[in-house]
């Protein structure tokens, strides 16, 4: 596996792939790989001849009081894991390579970036769309794979690609979970034993909403109240949002249907913010 750190070297490699007639898939990540990341890499390999994984903890998508400094990192292990998946290039730039001192251009997807996680984390999605645009420009991939765990991010990237006529096909990967239902996340590394138990409140909350939906409940106000009660019954949980939204428009809905997605953000002990989501039908 090639490990490239300079955008110039990455771009030169990508140009060569075009000359060779190879299709490239990019998997953007912030590292500290778990099975979710590795599954995205496998999906990328199914669609393209060569897979590039970017590993960059993007400072501009973190708010001033967020976890940029303590975000988990293990570069050596990440290299081993990506190499084990047959990844051709790990692109791991340093911050000054991506954001030189005079950097001043950002990409913003207006409406979709405001709700849900965007309301709690102002500027977060502008950071994401800016870095993903830069990665697309550097790597020039044919495909790029994103996880449905970050469903709002996925919707925003799709919108950006469509609005800006970016020639990258976006592929979505279903949420990869631990055996007890917890959605895998690099941030799960923050959880101690008790917090790990409380983290189950998200997937269990979704399971509760699904069973109520199956029993016939359609009022999202009623579903939301019950999900909230359930989540708050776990120790140290605070609800950032419980939203029932249309899975395409991300607009809130009053009555649940086949297309309704339950999206959750929960903070545990005021320290670890986790997200999860699922269609009420249980489909992926
Ligand atoms: P991150 O390193 O957390 O920025 O994630 C990189 C990519 O992996 C994003 O597209 C995420 O949506 C995706 N991802 C992270 N965790 C999971 C998971 N449990 N299941 C599916 N995709 C995931």
PDB file of C-alpha atoms and ligand atoms in Angstrom:
ATOM      1  CA  UNK A   1       0.000   0.000   0.000  1.00  0.00           C
ATOM      2  CA  UNK A   2       1.286   3.465  -0.871  1.00  0.00           C
ATOM      3  CA  UNK A   3       1.090   6.023   1.906  1.00  0.00           C
ATOM      4  CA  UNK A   4       0.914   9.496   0.394  1.00  0.00           C
ATOM      5  CA  UNK A   5       0.848  12.689   2.381  1.00  0.00           C
ATOM      6  CA  UNK A   6       1.154  15.418  -0.219  1.00  0.00           C
ATOM      7  CA  UNK A   7      -1.874  16.451  -2.296  1.00  0.00           C
ATOM      8  CA  UNK A   8       0.485  16.828  -5.291  1.00  0.00           C
ATOM      9  CA  UNK A   9       1.717  13.231  -5.074  1.00  0.00           C
ATOM     10  CA  UNK A  10      -1.865  12.024  -4.598  1.00  0.00           C
ATOM     11  CA  UNK A  11      -3.015  13.942  -7.657  1.00  0.00           C
ATOM     12  CA  UNK A  12      -0.122  12.566  -9.757  1.00  0.00           C
ATOM     13  CA  UNK A  13      -1.024   9.004  -8.723  1.00  0.00           C
ATOM     14  CA  UNK A  14      -4.672   9.636  -9.569  1.00  0.00           C
ATOM     15  CA  UNK A  15      -3.758  10.997 -13.033  1.00  0.00           C
ATOM     16  CA  UNK A  16      -1.775   7.831 -13.701  1.00  0.00           C
ATOM     17  CA  UNK A  17      -4.828   5.710 -12.925  1.00  0.00           C
ATOM     18  CA  UNK A  18      -6.814   7.599 -15.533  1.00  0.00           C
ATOM     19  CA  UNK A  19      -4.078   6.947 -18.138  1.00  0.00           C
ATOM     20  CA  UNK A  20      -4.055   3.261 -17.162  1.00  0.00           C
ATOM     21  CA  UNK A  21      -7.835   3.153 -17.620  1.00  0.00           C
ATOM     22  CA  UNK A  22      -8.422   2.258 -13.965  1.00  0.00           C
ATOM     23  CA  UNK A  23     -11.569   3.296 -12.123  1.00  0.00           C
ATOM     24  CA  UNK A  24     -10.875   4.659  -8.651  1.00  0.00           C
ATOM     25  CA  UNK A  25     -13.041   4.655  -5.539  1.00  0.00           C
ATOM     26  CA  UNK A  26     -12.365   6.976  -2.609  1.00  0.00           C
ATOM     27  CA  UNK A  27     -13.350   6.270   1.001  1.00  0.00           C
ATOM     28  CA  UNK A  28     -13.000   9.468   3.055  1.00  0.00           C
ATOM     29  CA  UNK A  29     -12.343   8.810   6.763  1.00  0.00           C
ATOM     30  CA  UNK A  30     -10.970  10.342   9.934  1.00  0.00           C
ATOM     31  CA  UNK A  31      -9.159   7.107  10.828  1.00  0.00           C
ATOM     32  CA  UNK A  32      -9.172   4.904  13.947  1.00  0.00           C
ATOM     33  CA  UNK A  33     -10.616   2.184  11.761  1.00  0.00           C
ATOM     34  CA  UNK A  34     -13.303  -0.227  12.869  1.00  0.00           C
ATOM     35  CA  UNK A  35     -15.291  -2.812  10.961  1.00  0.00           C
ATOM     36  CA  UNK A  36     -17.585  -0.074   9.576  1.00  0.00           C
ATOM     37  CA  UNK A  37     -14.668   1.630   7.824  1.00  0.00           C
ATOM     38  CA  UNK A  38     -13.349  -1.715   6.551  1.00  0.00           C
ATOM     39  CA  UNK A  39     -16.762  -2.610   5.112  1.00  0.00           C
ATOM     40  CA  UNK A  40     -16.783   0.696   3.204  1.00  0.00           C
ATOM     41  CA  UNK A  41     -13.340  -0.187   1.797  1.00  0.00           C
ATOM     42  CA  UNK A  42     -14.662  -3.599   0.661  1.00  0.00           C
ATOM     43  CA  UNK A  43     -17.652  -1.976  -0.994  1.00  0.00           C
ATOM     44  CA  UNK A  44     -15.289   0.446  -2.768  1.00  0.00           C
ATOM     45  CA  UNK A  45     -13.225  -2.494  -4.065  1.00  0.00           C
ATOM     46  CA  UNK A  46     -16.348  -4.120  -5.499  1.00  0.00           C
ATOM     47  CA  UNK A  47     -16.993  -1.094  -7.684  1.00  0.00           C
ATOM     48  CA  UNK A  48     -13.551   0.089  -8.766  1.00  0.00           C
ATOM     49  CA  UNK A  49     -10.129  -1.178  -9.858  1.00  0.00           C
ATOM     50  CA  UNK A  50      -8.252   0.817  -7.238  1.00  0.00           C
ATOM     51  CA  UNK A  51      -9.240   2.024  -3.782  1.00  0.00           C
ATOM     52  CA  UNK A  52      -7.941   5.176  -2.131  1.00  0.00           C
ATOM     53  CA  UNK A  53      -8.695   5.755   1.553  1.00  0.00           C
ATOM     54  CA  UNK A  54      -8.173   9.233   2.912  1.00  0.00           C
ATOM     55  CA  UNK A  55      -7.305   9.604   6.581  1.00  0.00           C
ATOM     56  CA  UNK A  56      -7.604  13.176   7.762  1.00  0.00           C
ATOM     57  CA  UNK A  57      -9.014  14.461  11.035  1.00  0.00           C
ATOM     58  CA  UNK A  58     -10.461  17.558   9.450  1.00  0.00           C
ATOM     59  CA  UNK A  59     -10.093  20.447  11.924  1.00  0.00           C
ATOM     60  CA  UNK A  60     -12.629  22.735  10.225  1.00  0.00           C
ATOM     61  CA  UNK A  61     -15.517  20.349  10.877  1.00  0.00           C
ATOM     62  CA  UNK A  62     -14.978  20.509  14.654  1.00  0.00           C
ATOM     63  CA  UNK A  63     -16.486  23.299  16.744  1.00  0.00           C
ATOM     64  CA  UNK A  64     -14.358  25.183  19.282  1.00  0.00           C
ATOM     65  CA  UNK A  65     -15.600  23.060  22.222  1.00  0.00           C
ATOM     66  CA  UNK A  66     -15.586  19.738  20.398  1.00  0.00           C
ATOM     67  CA  UNK A  67     -13.210  16.785  20.552  1.00  0.00           C
ATOM     68  CA  UNK A  68     -10.607  17.606  17.865  1.00  0.00           C
ATOM     69  CA  UNK A  69      -7.671  17.273  20.255  1.00  0.00           C
ATOM     70  CA  UNK A  70      -8.776  14.051  21.869  1.00  0.00           C
ATOM     71  CA  UNK A  71     -10.200  12.422  18.714  1.00  0.00           C
ATOM     72  CA  UNK A  72      -8.807   8.838  18.756  1.00  0.00           C
ATOM     73  CA  UNK A  73      -5.840   8.160  16.456  1.00  0.00           C
ATOM     74  CA  UNK A  74      -3.716   5.098  15.677  1.00  0.00           C
ATOM     75  CA  UNK A  75      -1.918   5.603  12.390  1.00  0.00           C
ATOM     76  CA  UNK A  76       0.197   2.418  12.476  1.00  0.00           C
ATOM     77  CA  UNK A  77      -2.795   0.169  13.119  1.00  0.00           C
ATOM     78  CA  UNK A  78      -4.889   2.003  10.519  1.00  0.00           C
ATOM     79  CA  UNK A  79      -2.154   1.393   7.922  1.00  0.00           C
ATOM     80  CA  UNK A  80      -2.122  -2.323   8.730  1.00  0.00           C
ATOM     81  CA  UNK A  81      -5.913  -2.600   8.563  1.00  0.00           C
ATOM     82  CA  UNK A  82      -6.217  -0.701   5.266  1.00  0.00           C
ATOM     83  CA  UNK A  83      -3.350  -2.697   3.720  1.00  0.00           C
ATOM     84  CA  UNK A  84      -5.139  -5.875   4.853  1.00  0.00           C
ATOM     85  CA  UNK A  85      -8.170  -4.802   2.790  1.00  0.00           C
ATOM     86  CA  UNK A  86      -6.036  -4.400  -0.351  1.00  0.00           C
ATOM     87  CA  UNK A  87      -6.267  -0.600  -0.358  1.00  0.00           C
ATOM     88  CA  UNK A  88      -3.820   0.818  -2.937  1.00  0.00           C
ATOM     89  CA  UNK A  89      -3.312   4.254  -1.432  1.00  0.00           C
ATOM     90  CA  UNK A  90      -3.752   5.683   2.021  1.00  0.00           C
ATOM     91  CA  UNK A  91      -3.839   9.450   1.592  1.00  0.00           C
ATOM     92  CA  UNK A  92      -2.969  11.044   4.932  1.00  0.00           C
ATOM     93  CA  UNK A  93      -2.235  14.743   4.500  1.00  0.00           C
ATOM     94  CA  UNK A  94      -1.156  17.069   7.303  1.00  0.00           C
ATOM     95  CA  UNK A  95      -3.382  20.032   8.161  1.00  0.00           C
ATOM     96  CA  UNK A  96      -1.114  22.697   6.564  1.00  0.00           C
ATOM     97  CA  UNK A  97      -1.173  20.706   3.288  1.00  0.00           C
ATOM     98  CA  UNK A  98      -4.961  20.926   3.227  1.00  0.00           C
ATOM     99  CA  UNK A  99      -5.383  24.357   4.792  1.00  0.00           C
ATOM    100  CA  UNK A 100      -2.427  26.657   4.143  1.00  0.00           C
ATOM    101  CA  UNK A 101      -2.384  29.932   6.075  1.00  0.00           C
ATOM    102  CA  UNK A 102      -4.145  31.913   3.343  1.00  0.00           C
ATOM    103  CA  UNK A 103      -6.976  29.376   2.837  1.00  0.00           C
ATOM    104  CA  UNK A 104     -10.338  31.181   2.479  1.00  0.00           C
ATOM    105  CA  UNK A 105     -12.729  29.203   0.271  1.00  0.00           C
ATOM    106  CA  UNK A 106     -15.505  26.988   1.611  1.00  0.00           C
ATOM    107  CA  UNK A 107     -18.326  24.918   0.130  1.00  0.00           C
ATOM    108  CA  UNK A 108     -21.718  25.156   1.771  1.00  0.00           C
ATOM    109  CA  UNK A 109     -24.931  23.187   1.205  1.00  0.00           C
ATOM    110  CA  UNK A 110     -27.394  25.671   2.638  1.00  0.00           C
ATOM    111  CA  UNK A 111     -30.687  24.175   3.714  1.00  0.00           C
ATOM    112  CA  UNK A 112     -29.762  20.553   4.434  1.00  0.00           C
ATOM    113  CA  UNK A 113     -26.858  21.632   6.669  1.00  0.00           C
ATOM    114  CA  UNK A 114     -29.040  23.586   9.099  1.00  0.00           C
ATOM    115  CA  UNK A 115     -31.199  20.937  10.758  1.00  0.00           C
ATOM    116  CA  UNK A 116     -30.435  17.940  13.012  1.00  0.00           C
ATOM    117  CA  UNK A 117     -26.667  17.714  13.657  1.00  0.00           C
ATOM    118  CA  UNK A 118     -26.222  21.036  11.851  1.00  0.00           C
ATOM    119  CA  UNK A 119     -28.347  22.809  14.489  1.00  0.00           C
ATOM    120  CA  UNK A 120     -26.199  21.414  17.325  1.00  0.00           C
ATOM    121  CA  UNK A 121     -22.914  21.790  15.453  1.00  0.00           C
ATOM    122  CA  UNK A 122     -22.901  25.077  13.518  1.00  0.00           C
ATOM    123  CA  UNK A 123     -20.311  25.066  10.732  1.00  0.00           C
ATOM    124  CA  UNK A 124     -19.780  21.299  10.962  1.00  0.00           C
ATOM    125  CA  UNK A 125     -21.233  20.400   7.574  1.00  0.00           C
ATOM    126  CA  UNK A 126     -19.513  23.301   5.814  1.00  0.00           C
ATOM    127  CA  UNK A 127     -16.287  21.776   7.093  1.00  0.00           C
ATOM    128  CA  UNK A 128     -17.330  18.391   5.736  1.00  0.00           C
ATOM    129  CA  UNK A 129     -18.406  19.632   2.300  1.00  0.00           C
ATOM    130  CA  UNK A 130     -15.264  21.735   1.989  1.00  0.00           C
ATOM    131  CA  UNK A 131     -12.898  18.872   2.787  1.00  0.00           C
ATOM    132  CA  UNK A 132     -14.812  16.356   0.669  1.00  0.00           C
ATOM    133  CA  UNK A 133     -14.719  18.786  -2.284  1.00  0.00           C
ATOM    134  CA  UNK A 134     -10.973  19.106  -1.840  1.00  0.00           C
ATOM    135  CA  UNK A 135     -10.558  15.331  -1.633  1.00  0.00           C
ATOM    136  CA  UNK A 136     -12.654  14.859  -4.774  1.00  0.00           C
ATOM    137  CA  UNK A 137     -10.511  17.437  -6.590  1.00  0.00           C
ATOM    138  CA  UNK A 138      -7.257  15.837  -5.457  1.00  0.00           C
ATOM    139  CA  UNK A 139      -8.186  12.168  -5.975  1.00  0.00           C
ATOM    140  CA  UNK A 140     -10.612  12.619  -8.921  1.00  0.00           C
ATOM    141  CA  UNK A 141     -12.410   9.375  -8.030  1.00  0.00           C
ATOM    142  CA  UNK A 142     -15.103   7.696 -10.128  1.00  0.00           C
ATOM    143  CA  UNK A 143     -16.879   6.541  -6.949  1.00  0.00           C
ATOM    144  CA  UNK A 144     -16.894   7.546  -3.316  1.00  0.00           C
ATOM    145  CA  UNK A 145     -18.358   5.516  -0.460  1.00  0.00           C
ATOM    146  CA  UNK A 146     -20.113   7.022   2.579  1.00  0.00           C
ATOM    147  CA  UNK A 147     -21.831   5.336   5.531  1.00  0.00           C
ATOM    148  CA  UNK A 148     -25.536   5.656   6.263  1.00  0.00           C
ATOM    149  CA  UNK A 149     -24.642   6.068   9.921  1.00  0.00           C
ATOM    150  CA  UNK A 150     -23.990   9.696   8.978  1.00  0.00           C
ATOM    151  CA  UNK A 151     -27.179   9.885   6.915  1.00  0.00           C
ATOM    152  CA  UNK A 152     -27.334  13.704   6.963  1.00  0.00           C
ATOM    153  CA  UNK A 153     -23.739  13.913   5.756  1.00  0.00           C
ATOM    154  CA  UNK A 154     -24.611  11.448   2.985  1.00  0.00           C
ATOM    155  CA  UNK A 155     -27.651  13.516   1.914  1.00  0.00           C
ATOM    156  CA  UNK A 156     -25.557  16.702   1.934  1.00  0.00           C
ATOM    157  CA  UNK A 157     -22.757  15.143  -0.133  1.00  0.00           C
ATOM    158  CA  UNK A 158     -25.291  13.832  -2.661  1.00  0.00           C
ATOM    159  CA  UNK A 159     -26.826  17.319  -2.894  1.00  0.00           C
ATOM    160  CA  UNK A 160     -23.406  18.933  -3.332  1.00  0.00           C
ATOM    161  CA  UNK A 161     -22.421  16.479  -6.081  1.00  0.00           C
ATOM    162  CA  UNK A 162     -25.667  17.148  -7.914  1.00  0.00           C
ATOM    163  CA  UNK A 163     -25.658  20.922  -7.430  1.00  0.00           C
ATOM    164  CA  UNK A 164     -22.019  21.403  -8.428  1.00  0.00           C
ATOM    165  CA  UNK A 165     -22.010  18.832 -11.279  1.00  0.00           C
ATOM    166  CA  UNK A 166     -19.262  16.821  -9.642  1.00  0.00           C
ATOM    167  CA  UNK A 167     -18.613  13.643 -11.641  1.00  0.00           C
ATOM    168  CA  UNK A 168     -18.346  11.285  -8.678  1.00  0.00           C
ATOM    169  CA  UNK A 169     -20.875   8.499  -8.112  1.00  0.00           C
ATOM    170  CA  UNK A 170     -21.813   8.383  -4.428  1.00  0.00           C
ATOM    171  CA  UNK A 171     -22.309   4.918  -2.933  1.00  0.00           C
ATOM    172  CA  UNK A 172     -24.065   4.406   0.422  1.00  0.00           C
ATOM    173  CA  UNK A 173     -23.127   1.665   2.854  1.00  0.00           C
ATOM    174  CA  UNK A 174     -25.598   0.427   5.522  1.00  0.00           C
ATOM    175  CA  UNK A 175     -24.810   0.965   9.198  1.00  0.00           C
ATOM    176  CA  UNK A 176     -22.392  -1.600  10.613  1.00  0.00           C
ATOM    177  CA  UNK A 177     -23.220  -2.527  14.216  1.00  0.00           C
ATOM    178  CA  UNK A 178     -21.715  -4.386  17.161  1.00  0.00           C
ATOM    179  CA  UNK A 179     -23.462  -7.680  17.970  1.00  0.00           C
ATOM    180  CA  UNK A 180     -25.621  -5.961  20.631  1.00  0.00           C
ATOM    181  CA  UNK A 181     -26.796  -3.277  18.180  1.00  0.00           C
ATOM    182  CA  UNK A 182     -24.489  -0.347  18.985  1.00  0.00           C
ATOM    183  CA  UNK A 183     -23.558   1.446  15.746  1.00  0.00           C
ATOM    184  CA  UNK A 184     -19.788   1.257  15.321  1.00  0.00           C
ATOM    185  CA  UNK A 185     -18.010   4.574  15.704  1.00  0.00           C
ATOM    186  CA  UNK A 186     -14.475   5.729  16.402  1.00  0.00           C
ATOM    187  CA  UNK A 187     -16.008   7.745  19.253  1.00  0.00           C
ATOM    188  CA  UNK A 188     -17.132   4.529  20.989  1.00  0.00           C
ATOM    189  CA  UNK A 189     -13.495   4.351  22.168  1.00  0.00           C
ATOM    190  CA  UNK A 190     -14.355   7.173  24.607  1.00  0.00           C
ATOM    191  CA  UNK A 191     -16.925   5.035  26.445  1.00  0.00           C
ATOM    192  CA  UNK A 192     -16.171   3.395  29.776  1.00  0.00           C
ATOM    193  CA  UNK A 193     -18.074   0.279  30.835  1.00  0.00           C
ATOM    194  CA  UNK A 194     -21.141   2.101  32.196  1.00  0.00           C
ATOM    195  CA  UNK A 195     -21.267   4.598  29.344  1.00  0.00           C
ATOM    196  CA  UNK A 196     -21.047   1.676  26.913  1.00  0.00           C
ATOM    197  CA  UNK A 197     -24.297   0.353  28.461  1.00  0.00           C
ATOM    198  CA  UNK A 198     -25.944   3.762  28.103  1.00  0.00           C
ATOM    199  CA  UNK A 199     -24.796   3.936  24.479  1.00  0.00           C
ATOM    200  CA  UNK A 200     -27.178   1.076  23.750  1.00  0.00           C
ATOM    201  CA  UNK A 201     -30.063   3.489  24.403  1.00  0.00           C
ATOM    202  CA  UNK A 202     -29.830   4.719  20.792  1.00  0.00           C
ATOM    203  CA  UNK A 203     -30.262   1.397  18.994  1.00  0.00           C
ATOM    204  CA  UNK A 204     -32.768   0.236  21.621  1.00  0.00           C
ATOM    205  CA  UNK A 205     -34.702   3.480  21.143  1.00  0.00           C
ATOM    206  CA  UNK A 206     -34.879   2.812  17.415  1.00  0.00           C
ATOM    207  CA  UNK A 207     -35.962  -0.780  18.089  1.00  0.00           C
ATOM    208  CA  UNK A 208     -38.740   0.502  20.379  1.00  0.00           C
ATOM    209  CA  UNK A 209     -39.996   2.958  17.742  1.00  0.00           C
ATOM    210  CA  UNK A 210     -39.992   0.175  15.162  1.00  0.00           C
ATOM    211  CA  UNK A 211     -42.052  -2.152  17.322  1.00  0.00           C
ATOM    212  CA  UNK A 212     -44.566   0.610  18.111  1.00  0.00           C
ATOM    213  CA  UNK A 213     -44.738   1.419  14.391  1.00  0.00           C
ATOM    214  CA  UNK A 214     -45.335  -2.264  13.576  1.00  0.00           C
ATOM    215  CA  UNK A 215     -48.134  -2.308  16.163  1.00  0.00           C
ATOM    216  CA  UNK A 216     -49.776   0.566  14.286  1.00  0.00           C
ATOM    217  CA  UNK A 217     -48.633   3.778  16.005  1.00  0.00           C
ATOM    218  CA  UNK A 218     -48.204   6.507  13.376  1.00  0.00           C
ATOM    219  CA  UNK A 219     -48.122   9.753  15.397  1.00  0.00           C
ATOM    220  CA  UNK A 220     -44.478  10.796  15.562  1.00  0.00           C
ATOM    221  CA  UNK A 221     -45.191  12.957  18.628  1.00  0.00           C
ATOM    222  CA  UNK A 222     -46.303   9.820  20.490  1.00  0.00           C
ATOM    223  CA  UNK A 223     -43.404   7.741  19.144  1.00  0.00           C
ATOM    224  CA  UNK A 224     -40.927  10.483  20.032  1.00  0.00           C
ATOM    225  CA  UNK A 225     -42.213  10.777  23.609  1.00  0.00           C
ATOM    226  CA  UNK A 226     -41.841   7.037  24.183  1.00  0.00           C
ATOM    227  CA  UNK A 227     -38.392   6.903  22.589  1.00  0.00           C
ATOM    228  CA  UNK A 228     -37.283   9.848  24.714  1.00  0.00           C
ATOM    229  CA  UNK A 229     -38.530   8.218  27.922  1.00  0.00           C
ATOM    230  CA  UNK A 230     -36.717   5.045  26.984  1.00  0.00           C
ATOM    231  CA  UNK A 231     -33.419   6.780  26.231  1.00  0.00           C
ATOM    232  CA  UNK A 232     -33.559   8.837  29.418  1.00  0.00           C
ATOM    233  CA  UNK A 233     -34.034   5.647  31.463  1.00  0.00           C
ATOM    234  CA  UNK A 234     -30.335   4.870  30.817  1.00  0.00           C
ATOM    235  CA  UNK A 235     -27.810   6.491  33.127  1.00  0.00           C
ATOM    236  CA  UNK A 236     -26.184   9.773  32.065  1.00  0.00           C
ATOM    237  CA  UNK A 237     -28.091  10.192  28.798  1.00  0.00           C
ATOM    238  CA  UNK A 238     -29.163  13.576  27.426  1.00  0.00           C
ATOM    239  CA  UNK A 239     -31.134  13.799  24.200  1.00  0.00           C
ATOM    240  CA  UNK A 240     -29.764  16.257  21.606  1.00  0.00           C
ATOM    241  CA  UNK A 241     -32.512  15.389  19.145  1.00  0.00           C
ATOM    242  CA  UNK A 242     -35.055  12.710  18.337  1.00  0.00           C
ATOM    243  CA  UNK A 243     -36.349  13.443  14.829  1.00  0.00           C
ATOM    244  CA  UNK A 244     -38.757  11.636  12.584  1.00  0.00           C
ATOM    245  CA  UNK A 245     -37.919  12.751   9.067  1.00  0.00           C
ATOM    246  CA  UNK A 246     -38.560  11.867   5.469  1.00  0.00           C
ATOM    247  CA  UNK A 247     -35.503   9.850   4.418  1.00  0.00           C
ATOM    248  CA  UNK A 248     -35.090  11.789   1.136  1.00  0.00           C
ATOM    249  CA  UNK A 249     -35.895  15.402   2.048  1.00  0.00           C
ATOM    250  CA  UNK A 250     -34.866  15.132   5.743  1.00  0.00           C
ATOM    251  CA  UNK A 251     -37.967  17.225   6.542  1.00  0.00           C
ATOM    252  CA  UNK A 252     -39.793  16.364   9.804  1.00  0.00           C
ATOM    253  CA  UNK A 253     -43.037  14.376   9.474  1.00  0.00           C
ATOM    254  CA  UNK A 254     -46.050  14.284  11.813  1.00  0.00           C
ATOM    255  CA  UNK A 255     -47.306  10.913  10.652  1.00  0.00           C
ATOM    256  CA  UNK A 256     -44.878   8.057  10.172  1.00  0.00           C
ATOM    257  CA  UNK A 257     -44.849   5.999   6.989  1.00  0.00           C
ATOM    258  CA  UNK A 258     -42.680   3.680   4.902  1.00  0.00           C
ATOM    259  CA  UNK A 259     -40.153   6.439   4.208  1.00  0.00           C
ATOM    260  CA  UNK A 260     -39.813   7.704   7.778  1.00  0.00           C
ATOM    261  CA  UNK A 261     -36.372   7.663   9.314  1.00  0.00           C
ATOM    262  CA  UNK A 262     -35.812   8.057  13.035  1.00  0.00           C
ATOM    263  CA  UNK A 263     -32.617  10.040  13.640  1.00  0.00           C
ATOM    264  CA  UNK A 264     -31.095  10.351  17.094  1.00  0.00           C
ATOM    265  CA  UNK A 265     -28.267  12.213  18.762  1.00  0.00           C
ATOM    266  CA  UNK A 266     -27.583  11.462  22.417  1.00  0.00           C
ATOM    267  CA  UNK A 267     -24.820  12.753  24.672  1.00  0.00           C
ATOM    268  CA  UNK A 268     -23.596  10.496  27.466  1.00  0.00           C
ATOM    269  CA  UNK A 269     -22.329  12.022  30.709  1.00  0.00           C
ATOM    270  CA  UNK A 270     -22.022  15.364  28.919  1.00  0.00           C
ATOM    271  CA  UNK A 271     -18.927  14.056  27.129  1.00  0.00           C
ATOM    272  CA  UNK A 272     -19.629  11.580  24.351  1.00  0.00           C
ATOM    273  CA  UNK A 273     -22.059  12.523  21.608  1.00  0.00           C
ATOM    274  CA  UNK A 274     -23.367   9.561  19.610  1.00  0.00           C
ATOM    275  CA  UNK A 275     -25.715   9.401  16.622  1.00  0.00           C
ATOM    276  CA  UNK A 276     -27.794   6.617  15.101  1.00  0.00           C
ATOM    277  CA  UNK A 277     -30.694   6.273  12.704  1.00  0.00           C
ATOM    278  CA  UNK A 278     -32.986   3.787  11.071  1.00  0.00           C
ATOM    279  CA  UNK A 279     -36.110   3.523   8.958  1.00  0.00           C
ATOM    280  CA  UNK A 280     -39.167   2.657  11.026  1.00  0.00           C
ATOM    281  CA  UNK A 281     -39.886  -0.199   8.641  1.00  0.00           C
ATOM    282  CA  UNK A 282     -36.568  -1.762   9.662  1.00  0.00           C
ATOM    283  CA  UNK A 283     -35.352  -1.711   6.029  1.00  0.00           C
ATOM    284  CA  UNK A 284     -31.840  -0.526   5.261  1.00  0.00           C
TER     285      UNK A 284
HETATM  286  P1  LIG B   1     -15.431   8.742  10.097  1.00  0.00           P
HETATM  287  O1  LIG B   1     -14.044   8.202  10.100  1.00  0.00           O
HETATM  288  O2  LIG B   1     -16.161   8.547  11.372  1.00  0.00           O
HETATM  289  O3  LIG B   1     -15.508  10.144   9.550  1.00  0.00           O
HETATM  290  O4  LIG B   1     -16.241   7.859   9.050  1.00  0.00           O
HETATM  291  C1  LIG B   1     -15.785   7.657   7.744  1.00  0.00           C
HETATM  292  C2  LIG B   1     -16.887   7.020   6.937  1.00  0.00           C
HETATM  293  O5  LIG B   1     -17.261   5.784   7.545  1.00  0.00           O
HETATM  294  C3  LIG B   1     -18.160   7.882   6.868  1.00  0.00           C
HETATM  295  O6  LIG B   1     -18.716   7.767   5.560  1.00  0.00           O
HETATM  296  C4  LIG B   1     -19.043   7.228   7.896  1.00  0.00           C
HETATM  297  O7  LIG B   1     -20.421   7.401   7.626  1.00  0.00           O
HETATM  298  C5  LIG B   1     -18.649   5.784   7.745  1.00  0.00           C
HETATM  299  N1  LIG B   1     -18.978   5.029   8.957  1.00  0.00           N
HETATM  300  C6  LIG B   1     -18.525   5.271  10.217  1.00  0.00           C
HETATM  301  N2  LIG B   1     -19.074   4.382  11.076  1.00  0.00           N
HETATM  302  C7  LIG B   1     -19.881   3.586  10.341  1.00  0.00           C
HETATM  303  C8  LIG B   1     -20.742   2.486  10.643  1.00  0.00           C
HETATM  304  N3  LIG B   1     -20.890   2.019  11.880  1.00  0.00           N
HETATM  305  N4  LIG B   1     -21.430   1.918   9.624  1.00  0.00           N
HETATM  306  C9  LIG B   1     -21.313   2.387   8.359  1.00  0.00           C
HETATM  307  N5  LIG B   1     -20.521   3.403   8.008  1.00  0.00           N
HETATM  308  C10 LIG B   1     -19.823   3.996   8.989  1.00  0.00           C
END
